[in-house]
XYZ file of C-alpha atoms in Angstrom:
117
model
C 106.656 78.873 -3.322
C 104.012 78.015 -0.744
C 104.555 79.212 2.795
C 102.722 77.754 5.771
C 102.399 79.968 8.836
C 100.983 78.496 12.025
C 99.907 80.540 15.034
C 97.777 80.414 18.148
C 99.798 78.136 20.387
C 100.572 78.849 24.008
C 100.702 77.555 27.543
C 97.425 76.402 29.078
C 96.326 74.346 32.025
C 94.839 70.910 31.565
C 91.199 71.219 30.585
C 91.771 74.480 28.780
C 91.277 75.387 25.143
C 93.225 76.892 22.272
C 92.512 77.657 18.631
C 95.320 77.250 16.159
C 95.409 78.900 12.746
C 97.423 78.096 9.658
C 97.566 80.300 6.598
C 98.933 79.048 3.299
C 100.240 81.725 0.999
C 100.835 81.279 -2.697
C 98.827 78.111 -2.993
C 95.697 76.878 -4.693
C 94.295 76.297 -1.239
C 90.780 75.212 -2.028
C 91.608 72.096 -4.044
C 93.713 70.304 -1.429
C 92.921 68.474 1.752
C 94.578 70.147 4.726
C 95.829 68.520 7.887
C 97.238 69.303 11.278
C 100.162 67.317 12.616
C 102.042 67.449 15.891
C 105.449 66.436 17.135
C 106.221 65.942 20.790
C 109.815 65.889 22.072
C 111.507 62.637 21.196
C 108.583 61.417 19.106
C 107.759 61.249 15.447
C 105.401 63.711 13.832
C 101.846 62.369 13.849
C 98.649 63.215 12.043
C 96.075 64.879 14.293
C 93.227 65.894 12.001
C 92.427 66.209 8.324
C 89.793 68.101 6.332
C 88.921 67.672 2.665
C 88.137 70.564 0.316
C 84.468 69.772 0.814
C 84.702 69.815 4.597
C 84.785 66.104 5.470
C 86.933 65.516 8.527
C 88.736 62.750 10.323
C 90.735 62.671 13.528
C 93.307 60.670 15.409
C 91.696 58.536 18.089
C 93.576 60.449 20.770
C 91.854 63.742 19.913
C 88.466 62.552 18.658
C 85.697 64.464 20.389
C 88.050 67.137 21.748
C 89.551 68.750 18.638
C 87.738 70.260 15.671
C 89.361 71.080 12.341
C 87.806 73.620 10.012
C 88.803 75.707 7.023
C 88.046 79.022 5.361
C 88.987 78.683 1.713
C 88.443 82.384 1.068
C 91.142 83.167 3.629
C 93.460 80.261 2.732
C 93.304 79.310 6.394
C 92.751 76.100 8.312
C 91.934 76.050 12.029
C 92.211 73.579 14.861
C 90.010 74.149 17.859
C 91.360 72.189 20.821
C 89.208 71.660 23.897
C 89.755 69.649 27.072
C 93.490 69.790 26.558
C 95.666 67.205 28.267
C 99.371 67.275 29.135
C 99.931 64.626 26.462
C 98.750 67.137 23.851
C 101.955 69.100 24.451
C 103.797 69.329 21.134
C 104.695 71.585 18.254
C 101.741 71.709 15.894
C 102.124 72.005 12.134
C 99.793 72.141 9.175
C 100.239 71.013 5.606
C 98.312 70.179 2.488
C 97.930 66.482 1.827
C 97.237 64.370 -1.221
C 97.151 60.580 -1.376
C 98.616 60.444 2.122
C 101.636 62.639 1.399
C 102.285 66.211 2.427
C 102.760 68.714 -0.364
C 104.708 71.631 0.995
C 107.745 72.486 3.055
C 106.914 72.523 6.738
C 106.448 75.858 8.459
C 107.871 76.761 11.839
C 104.934 75.290 13.732
C 103.332 76.616 16.875
C 104.123 75.334 20.359
C 101.302 74.051 22.535
C 102.162 73.312 26.151
C 99.615 71.893 28.571
C 100.391 71.882 32.273
C 98.858 69.433 34.710
């Protein structure tokens, strides 16, 4: 059973930075694309960033140029560096493995990111 554990969230002022981490236990981490999602109150969960096993990345338009996704396959960990944070980035952030557009594992508890104006 794969477990996803996200961490690194917190409360920051607009313009600040955070780095999120997600560790996947019990998985064949290196063969799957990994992605970060977020869900704001009253909104659907949305894809934020994705990284392939080889390191190719893509981002939602809303975070392009501000967020950077990376991975360390040896540590079964994917990261999300978030710079120039905006109040609209406030959400619970989750990670998951993805294949053909679908997530593979049960969602973890997520990590709360709150950005004050």
